[in-house]
mmCIF file of C-alpha atoms in Angstrom:
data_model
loop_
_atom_site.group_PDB
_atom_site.id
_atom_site.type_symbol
_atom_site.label_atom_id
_atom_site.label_comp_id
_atom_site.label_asym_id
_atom_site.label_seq_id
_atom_site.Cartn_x
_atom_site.Cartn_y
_atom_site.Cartn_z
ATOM 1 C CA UNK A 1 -37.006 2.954 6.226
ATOM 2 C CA UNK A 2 -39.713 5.134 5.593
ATOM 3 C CA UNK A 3 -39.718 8.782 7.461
ATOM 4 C CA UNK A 4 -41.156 8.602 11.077
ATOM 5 C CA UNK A 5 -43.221 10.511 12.776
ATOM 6 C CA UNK A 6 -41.290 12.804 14.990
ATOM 7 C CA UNK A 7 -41.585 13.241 18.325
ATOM 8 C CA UNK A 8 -44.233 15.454 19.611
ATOM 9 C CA UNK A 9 -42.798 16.508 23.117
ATOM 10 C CA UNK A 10 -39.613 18.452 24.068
ATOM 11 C CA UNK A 11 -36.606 16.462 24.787
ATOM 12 C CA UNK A 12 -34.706 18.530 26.550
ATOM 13 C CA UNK A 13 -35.019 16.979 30.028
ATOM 14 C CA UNK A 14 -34.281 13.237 28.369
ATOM 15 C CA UNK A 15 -31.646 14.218 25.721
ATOM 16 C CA UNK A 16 -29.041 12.354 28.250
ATOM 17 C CA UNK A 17 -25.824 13.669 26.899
ATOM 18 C CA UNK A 18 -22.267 12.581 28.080
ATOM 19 C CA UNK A 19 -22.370 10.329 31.395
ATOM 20 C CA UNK A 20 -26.130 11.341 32.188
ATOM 21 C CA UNK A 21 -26.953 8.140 30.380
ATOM 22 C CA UNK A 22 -25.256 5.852 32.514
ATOM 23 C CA UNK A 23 -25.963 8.024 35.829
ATOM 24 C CA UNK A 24 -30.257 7.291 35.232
ATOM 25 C CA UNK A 25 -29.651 4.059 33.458
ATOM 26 C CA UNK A 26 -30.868 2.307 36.901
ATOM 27 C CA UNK A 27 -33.961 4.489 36.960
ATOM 28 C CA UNK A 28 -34.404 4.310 32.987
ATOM 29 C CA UNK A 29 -34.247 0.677 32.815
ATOM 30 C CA UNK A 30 -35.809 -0.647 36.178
ATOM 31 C CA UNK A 31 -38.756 -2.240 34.249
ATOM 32 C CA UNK A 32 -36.601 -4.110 32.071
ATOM 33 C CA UNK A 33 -32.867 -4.710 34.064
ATOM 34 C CA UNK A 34 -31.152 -4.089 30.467
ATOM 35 C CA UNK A 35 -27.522 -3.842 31.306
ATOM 36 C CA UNK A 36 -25.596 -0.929 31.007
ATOM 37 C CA UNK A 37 -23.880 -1.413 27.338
ATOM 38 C CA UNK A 38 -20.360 -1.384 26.539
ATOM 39 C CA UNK A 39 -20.368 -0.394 23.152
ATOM 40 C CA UNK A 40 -20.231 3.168 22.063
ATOM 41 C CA UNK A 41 -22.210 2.706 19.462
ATOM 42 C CA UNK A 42 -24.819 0.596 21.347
ATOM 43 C CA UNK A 43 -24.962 4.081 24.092
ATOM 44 C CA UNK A 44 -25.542 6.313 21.464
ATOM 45 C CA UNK A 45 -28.586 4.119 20.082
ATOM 46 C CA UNK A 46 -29.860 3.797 23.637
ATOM 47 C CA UNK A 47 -29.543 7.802 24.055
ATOM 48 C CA UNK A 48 -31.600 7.998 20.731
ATOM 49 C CA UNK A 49 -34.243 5.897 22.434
ATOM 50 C CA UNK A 50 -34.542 7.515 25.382
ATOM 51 C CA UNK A 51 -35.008 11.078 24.137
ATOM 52 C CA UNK A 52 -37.582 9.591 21.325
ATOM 53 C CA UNK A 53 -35.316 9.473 18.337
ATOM 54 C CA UNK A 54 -36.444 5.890 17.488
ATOM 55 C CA UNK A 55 -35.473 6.117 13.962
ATOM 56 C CA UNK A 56 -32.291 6.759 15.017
ATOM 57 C CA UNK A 57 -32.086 4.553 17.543
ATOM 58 C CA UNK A 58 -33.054 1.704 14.865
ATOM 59 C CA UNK A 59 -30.223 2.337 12.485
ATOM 60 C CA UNK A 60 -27.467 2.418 15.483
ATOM 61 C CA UNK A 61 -28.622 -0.076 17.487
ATOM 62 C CA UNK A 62 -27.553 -3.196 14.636
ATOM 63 C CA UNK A 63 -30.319 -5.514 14.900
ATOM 64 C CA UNK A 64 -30.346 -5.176 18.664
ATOM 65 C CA UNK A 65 -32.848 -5.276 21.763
ATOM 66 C CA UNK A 66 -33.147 -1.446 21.417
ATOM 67 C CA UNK A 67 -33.594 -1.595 17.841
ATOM 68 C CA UNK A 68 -36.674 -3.897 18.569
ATOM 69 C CA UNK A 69 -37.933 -1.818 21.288
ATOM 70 C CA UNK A 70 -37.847 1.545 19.505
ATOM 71 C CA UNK A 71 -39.612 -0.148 16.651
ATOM 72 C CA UNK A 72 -41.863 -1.361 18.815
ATOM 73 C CA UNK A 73 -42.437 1.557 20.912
ATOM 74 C CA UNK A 74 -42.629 3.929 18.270
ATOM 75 C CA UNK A 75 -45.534 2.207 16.317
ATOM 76 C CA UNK A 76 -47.303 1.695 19.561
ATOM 77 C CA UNK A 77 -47.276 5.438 20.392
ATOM 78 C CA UNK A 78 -46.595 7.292 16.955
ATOM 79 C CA UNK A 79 -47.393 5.581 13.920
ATOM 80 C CA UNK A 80 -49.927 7.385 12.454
ATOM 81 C CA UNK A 81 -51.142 4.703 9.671
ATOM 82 C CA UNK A 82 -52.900 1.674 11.324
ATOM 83 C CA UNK A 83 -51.860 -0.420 7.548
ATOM 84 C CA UNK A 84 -48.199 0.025 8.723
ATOM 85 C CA UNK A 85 -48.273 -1.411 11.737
ATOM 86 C CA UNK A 86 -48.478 -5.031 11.644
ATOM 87 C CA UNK A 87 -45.327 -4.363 9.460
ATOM 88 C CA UNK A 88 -43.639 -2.572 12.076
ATOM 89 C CA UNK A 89 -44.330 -4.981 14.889
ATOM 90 C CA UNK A 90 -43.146 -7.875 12.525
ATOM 91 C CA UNK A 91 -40.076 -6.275 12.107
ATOM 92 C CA UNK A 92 -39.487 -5.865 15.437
ATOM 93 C CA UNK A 93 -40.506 -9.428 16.493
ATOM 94 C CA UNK A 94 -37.410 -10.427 13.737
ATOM 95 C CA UNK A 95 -35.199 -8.438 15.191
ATOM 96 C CA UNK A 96 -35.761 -10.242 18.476
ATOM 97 C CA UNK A 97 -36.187 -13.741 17.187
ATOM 98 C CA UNK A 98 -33.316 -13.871 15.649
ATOM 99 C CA UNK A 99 -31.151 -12.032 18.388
ATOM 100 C CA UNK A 100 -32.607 -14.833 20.747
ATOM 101 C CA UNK A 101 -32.167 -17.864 18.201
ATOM 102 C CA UNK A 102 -28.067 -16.547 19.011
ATOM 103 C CA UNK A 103 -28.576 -15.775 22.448
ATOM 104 C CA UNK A 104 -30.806 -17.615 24.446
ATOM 105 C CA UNK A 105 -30.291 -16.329 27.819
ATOM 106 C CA UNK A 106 -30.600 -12.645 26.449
ATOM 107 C CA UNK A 107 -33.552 -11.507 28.754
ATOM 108 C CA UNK A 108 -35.075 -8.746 27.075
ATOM 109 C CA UNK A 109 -34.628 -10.393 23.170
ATOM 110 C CA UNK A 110 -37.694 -13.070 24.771
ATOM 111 C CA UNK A 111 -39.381 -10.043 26.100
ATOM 112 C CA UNK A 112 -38.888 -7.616 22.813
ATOM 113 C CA UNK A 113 -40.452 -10.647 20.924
ATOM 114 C CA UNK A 114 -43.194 -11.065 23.677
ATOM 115 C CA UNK A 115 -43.980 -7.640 23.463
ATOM 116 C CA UNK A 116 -43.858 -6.500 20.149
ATOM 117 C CA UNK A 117 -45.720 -10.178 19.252
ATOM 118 C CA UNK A 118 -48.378 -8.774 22.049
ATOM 119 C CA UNK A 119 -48.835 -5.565 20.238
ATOM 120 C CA UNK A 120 -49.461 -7.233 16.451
ATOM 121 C CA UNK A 121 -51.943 -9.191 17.848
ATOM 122 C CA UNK A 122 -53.764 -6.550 18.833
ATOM 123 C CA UNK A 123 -53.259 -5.003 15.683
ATOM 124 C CA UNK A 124 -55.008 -7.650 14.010
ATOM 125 C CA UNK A 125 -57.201 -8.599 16.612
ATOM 126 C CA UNK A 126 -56.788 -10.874 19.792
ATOM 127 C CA UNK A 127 -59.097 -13.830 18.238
ATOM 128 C CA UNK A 128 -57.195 -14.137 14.428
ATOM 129 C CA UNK A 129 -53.955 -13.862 16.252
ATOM 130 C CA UNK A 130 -55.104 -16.423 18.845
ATOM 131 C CA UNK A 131 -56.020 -18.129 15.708
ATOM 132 C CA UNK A 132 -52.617 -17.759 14.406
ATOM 133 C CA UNK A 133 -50.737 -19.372 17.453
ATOM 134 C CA UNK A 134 -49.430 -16.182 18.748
ATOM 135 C CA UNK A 135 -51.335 -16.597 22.016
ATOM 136 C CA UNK A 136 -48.570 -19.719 22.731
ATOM 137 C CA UNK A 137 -45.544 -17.972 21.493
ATOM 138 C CA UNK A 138 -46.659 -14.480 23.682
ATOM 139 C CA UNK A 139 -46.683 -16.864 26.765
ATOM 140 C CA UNK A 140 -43.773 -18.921 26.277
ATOM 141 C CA UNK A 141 -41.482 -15.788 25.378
ATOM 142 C CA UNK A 142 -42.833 -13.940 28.668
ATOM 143 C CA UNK A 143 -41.974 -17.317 30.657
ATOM 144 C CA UNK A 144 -39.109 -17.759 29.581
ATOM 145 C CA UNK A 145 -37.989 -13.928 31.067
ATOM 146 C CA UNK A 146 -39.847 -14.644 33.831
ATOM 147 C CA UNK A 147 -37.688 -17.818 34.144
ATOM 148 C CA UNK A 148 -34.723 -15.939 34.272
ATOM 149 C CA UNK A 149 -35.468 -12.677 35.544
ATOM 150 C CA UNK A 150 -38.521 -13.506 38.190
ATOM 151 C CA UNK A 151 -38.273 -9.754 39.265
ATOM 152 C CA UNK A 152 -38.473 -8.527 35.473
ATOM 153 C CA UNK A 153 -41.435 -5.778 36.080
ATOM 154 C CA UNK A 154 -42.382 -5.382 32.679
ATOM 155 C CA UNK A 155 -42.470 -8.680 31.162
ATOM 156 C CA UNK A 156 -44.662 -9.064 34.898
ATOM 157 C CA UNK A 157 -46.985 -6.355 33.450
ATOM 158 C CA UNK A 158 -47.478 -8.118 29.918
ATOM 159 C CA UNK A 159 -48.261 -11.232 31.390
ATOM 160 C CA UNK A 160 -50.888 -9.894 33.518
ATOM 161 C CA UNK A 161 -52.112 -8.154 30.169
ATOM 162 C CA UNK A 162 -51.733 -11.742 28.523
ATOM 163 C CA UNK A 163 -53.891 -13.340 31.150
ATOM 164 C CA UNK A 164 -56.516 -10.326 31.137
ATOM 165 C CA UNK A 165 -56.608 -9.730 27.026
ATOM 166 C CA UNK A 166 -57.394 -13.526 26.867
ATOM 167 C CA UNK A 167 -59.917 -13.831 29.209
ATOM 168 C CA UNK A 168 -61.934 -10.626 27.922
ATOM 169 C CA UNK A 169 -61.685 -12.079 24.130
ATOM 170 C CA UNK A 170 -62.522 -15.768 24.719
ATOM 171 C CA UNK A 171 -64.027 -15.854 28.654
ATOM 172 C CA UNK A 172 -63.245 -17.515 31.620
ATOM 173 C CA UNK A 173 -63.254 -21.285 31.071
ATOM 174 C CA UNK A 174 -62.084 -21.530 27.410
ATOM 175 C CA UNK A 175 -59.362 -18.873 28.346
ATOM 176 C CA UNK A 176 -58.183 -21.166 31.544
ATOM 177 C CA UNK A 177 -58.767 -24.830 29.321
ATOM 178 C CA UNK A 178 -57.293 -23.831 26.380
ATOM 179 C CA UNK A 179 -54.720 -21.155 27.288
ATOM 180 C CA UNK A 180 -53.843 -21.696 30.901
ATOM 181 C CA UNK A 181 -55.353 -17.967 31.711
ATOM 182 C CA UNK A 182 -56.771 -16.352 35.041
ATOM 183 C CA UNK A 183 -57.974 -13.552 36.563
ATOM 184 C CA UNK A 184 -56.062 -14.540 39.848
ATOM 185 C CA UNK A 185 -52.918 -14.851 37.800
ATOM 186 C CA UNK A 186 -53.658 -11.489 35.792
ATOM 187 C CA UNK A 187 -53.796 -9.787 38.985
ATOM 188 C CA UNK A 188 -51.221 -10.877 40.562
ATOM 189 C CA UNK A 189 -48.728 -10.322 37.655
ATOM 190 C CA UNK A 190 -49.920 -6.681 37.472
ATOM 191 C CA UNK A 191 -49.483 -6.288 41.145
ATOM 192 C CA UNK A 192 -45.905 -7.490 41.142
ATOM 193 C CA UNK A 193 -45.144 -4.997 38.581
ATOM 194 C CA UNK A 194 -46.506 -2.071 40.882
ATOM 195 C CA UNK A 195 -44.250 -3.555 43.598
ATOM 196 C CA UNK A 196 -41.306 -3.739 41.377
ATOM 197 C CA UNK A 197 -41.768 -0.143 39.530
ATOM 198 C CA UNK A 198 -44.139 2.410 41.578
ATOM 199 C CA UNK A 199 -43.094 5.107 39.211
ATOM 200 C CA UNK A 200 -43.315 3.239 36.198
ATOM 201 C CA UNK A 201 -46.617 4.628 33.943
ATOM 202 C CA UNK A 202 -47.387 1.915 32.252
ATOM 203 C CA UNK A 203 -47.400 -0.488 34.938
ATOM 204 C CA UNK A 204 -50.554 1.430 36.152
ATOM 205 C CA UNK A 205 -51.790 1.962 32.885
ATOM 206 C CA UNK A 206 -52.120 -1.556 32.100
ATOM 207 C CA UNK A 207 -53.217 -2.714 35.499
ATOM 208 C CA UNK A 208 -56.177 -0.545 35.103
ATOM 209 C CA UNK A 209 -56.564 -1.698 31.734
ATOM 210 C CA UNK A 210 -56.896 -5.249 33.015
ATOM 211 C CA UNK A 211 -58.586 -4.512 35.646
ATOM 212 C CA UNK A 212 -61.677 -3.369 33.365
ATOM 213 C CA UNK A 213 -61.183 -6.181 30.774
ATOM 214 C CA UNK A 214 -61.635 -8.694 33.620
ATOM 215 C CA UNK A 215 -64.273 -6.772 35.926
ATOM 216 C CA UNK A 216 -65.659 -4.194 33.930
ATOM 217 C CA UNK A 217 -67.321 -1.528 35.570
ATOM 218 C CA UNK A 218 -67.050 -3.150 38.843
ATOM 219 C CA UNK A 219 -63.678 -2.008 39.443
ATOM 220 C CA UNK A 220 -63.795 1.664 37.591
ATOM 221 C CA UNK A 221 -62.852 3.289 40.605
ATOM 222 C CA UNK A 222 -59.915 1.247 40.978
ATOM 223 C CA UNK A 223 -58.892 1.656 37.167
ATOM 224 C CA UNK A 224 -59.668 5.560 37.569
ATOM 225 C CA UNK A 225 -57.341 5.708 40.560
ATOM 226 C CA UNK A 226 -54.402 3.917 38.674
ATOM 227 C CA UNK A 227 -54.820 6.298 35.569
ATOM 228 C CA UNK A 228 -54.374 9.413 37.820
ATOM 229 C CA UNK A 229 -51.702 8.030 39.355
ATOM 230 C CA UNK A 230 -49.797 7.758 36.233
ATOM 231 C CA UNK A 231 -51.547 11.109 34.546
ATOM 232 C CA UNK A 232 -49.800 12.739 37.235
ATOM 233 C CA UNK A 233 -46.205 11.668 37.025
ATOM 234 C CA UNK A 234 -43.593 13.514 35.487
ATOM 235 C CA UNK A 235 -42.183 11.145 31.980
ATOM 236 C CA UNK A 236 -38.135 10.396 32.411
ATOM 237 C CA UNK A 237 -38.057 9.443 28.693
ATOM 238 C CA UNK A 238 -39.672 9.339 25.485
ATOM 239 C CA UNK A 239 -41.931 6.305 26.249
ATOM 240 C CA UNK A 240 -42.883 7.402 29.716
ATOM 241 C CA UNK A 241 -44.118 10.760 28.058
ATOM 242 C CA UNK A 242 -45.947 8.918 25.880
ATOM 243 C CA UNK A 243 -47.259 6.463 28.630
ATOM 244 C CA UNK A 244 -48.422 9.831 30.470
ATOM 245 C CA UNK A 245 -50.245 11.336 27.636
ATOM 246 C CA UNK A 246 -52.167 7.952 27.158
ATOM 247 C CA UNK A 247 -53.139 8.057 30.748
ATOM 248 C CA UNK A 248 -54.239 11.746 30.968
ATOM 249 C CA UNK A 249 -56.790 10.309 26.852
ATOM 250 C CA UNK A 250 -57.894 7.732 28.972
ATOM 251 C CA UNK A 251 -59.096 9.540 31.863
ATOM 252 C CA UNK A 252 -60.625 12.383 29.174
ATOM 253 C CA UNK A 253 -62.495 9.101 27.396
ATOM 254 C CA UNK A 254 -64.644 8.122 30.688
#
């Protein structure tokens, strides 16, 4: 593996040592319901995560959901070279297609691949990826969570994003025809999210995000709102640091 970038913030207040994992693990992983882990090793590589160590967390965590997500998550937020991420997000989307090939009722492996499949398409762009079938596989994977986890708030936030990034790319009536996509639908995914996790970031990141692909301008208020709301919460890990920061770049952008 190549050297990561490190991360920029100070981990002190989401190092977790000793039993702090476990006691926050509720609060670290409503968004996602990832049960507590058994495994030493498997803690250690979620403690990694959590305090931004993603490179770290890789290597531990085996081929594992949190060796997706901190792949994932760490070329979303930190990886500085826009030609290595398509092969960051591919790696991640193997680690998660083959963890759910062996596992098929493992939750988060269908939303690791959902997400980190969400993210290379946007890497390459929304149309060639459309193109490329991913468009199908993003839904399917995020159904499939849905299907088993109805109150899963994050894979309820990427399917409002799914239903929002398709409509602004290809419009209204190819987006419902073709792809089975809808404003109502976008909505209420993102709002179900919000119910779920008030204090999660990035569920008010990407409802305002959605919000302007599928209204524009008309609802800038709104979207303003929801990125204040999240500017102005205090990060309980490495991603929700990261979520913050985006927030407080988006409200600096308008």
């Amino acid at each position: 593996m190549a050297k990561w970038t490190k991360f920029p913030h100070d981990q002190k207040s989401i190092t977790y040592a000793g039993d702090a994992l476990k006691k926050n693990w509720d609060a670290l992983h409503k968004g996602d319901n990832e049960p507590f882990p058994e495994d030493a090793n498997l803690i250690d590589a979620w403690r990694a995560y959590h305090a931004g160590n993603f490179a770290e967390a890789v290597d531990a965590g085996g081929g594992l959901v949190v060796a997706a997500k901190a792949t994932a998550i760490y070329t979303t937020y930190l990886e500085p070279k826009d030609s290595a991420k398509a092969g960051h997000y591919q790696a991640a989307m193997g680690i998660a297609d083959k963890l759910r090939a062996k596992e098929v009722k493992n939750i988060n492996a269908h939303y690791q691949f959902a997400y980190a499949a969400g993210r290379y398409s946007q890497s390459i762009s929304i149309i060639k990826a459309l193109k490329e079938g991913y468009g199908g596989k993003i839904k399917l994977a995020l159904e499939t969570v849905l299907k088993l986890d109805p109150k899963h708030a994050e894979a309820n936030t990427a399917m409002g994003a799914y239903h929002a990034e398709i409509i602004d790319k290809v419009g209204v009536m190819v987006g419902k025809l073709t792809y089975g996509a809808s404003k109502d639908a976008a909505v209420e995914h993102f709002e179900k999210a919000l119910k779920l996790t008030p204090q999660s970031p990035i569920a008010h990141i990407e409802y305002a995000n959605g919000l302007l692909m599928l209204f524009g301008d008309k609802e800038m208020d709104r979207a303003t709102k929801l990125y204040e709301k999240a500017a102005k919460m205090k990060g309980r890990d490495a991603m929700e640091m990261l979520d913050i920061e985006m927030a407080k770049g988006e409200l600096e952008d308008e």
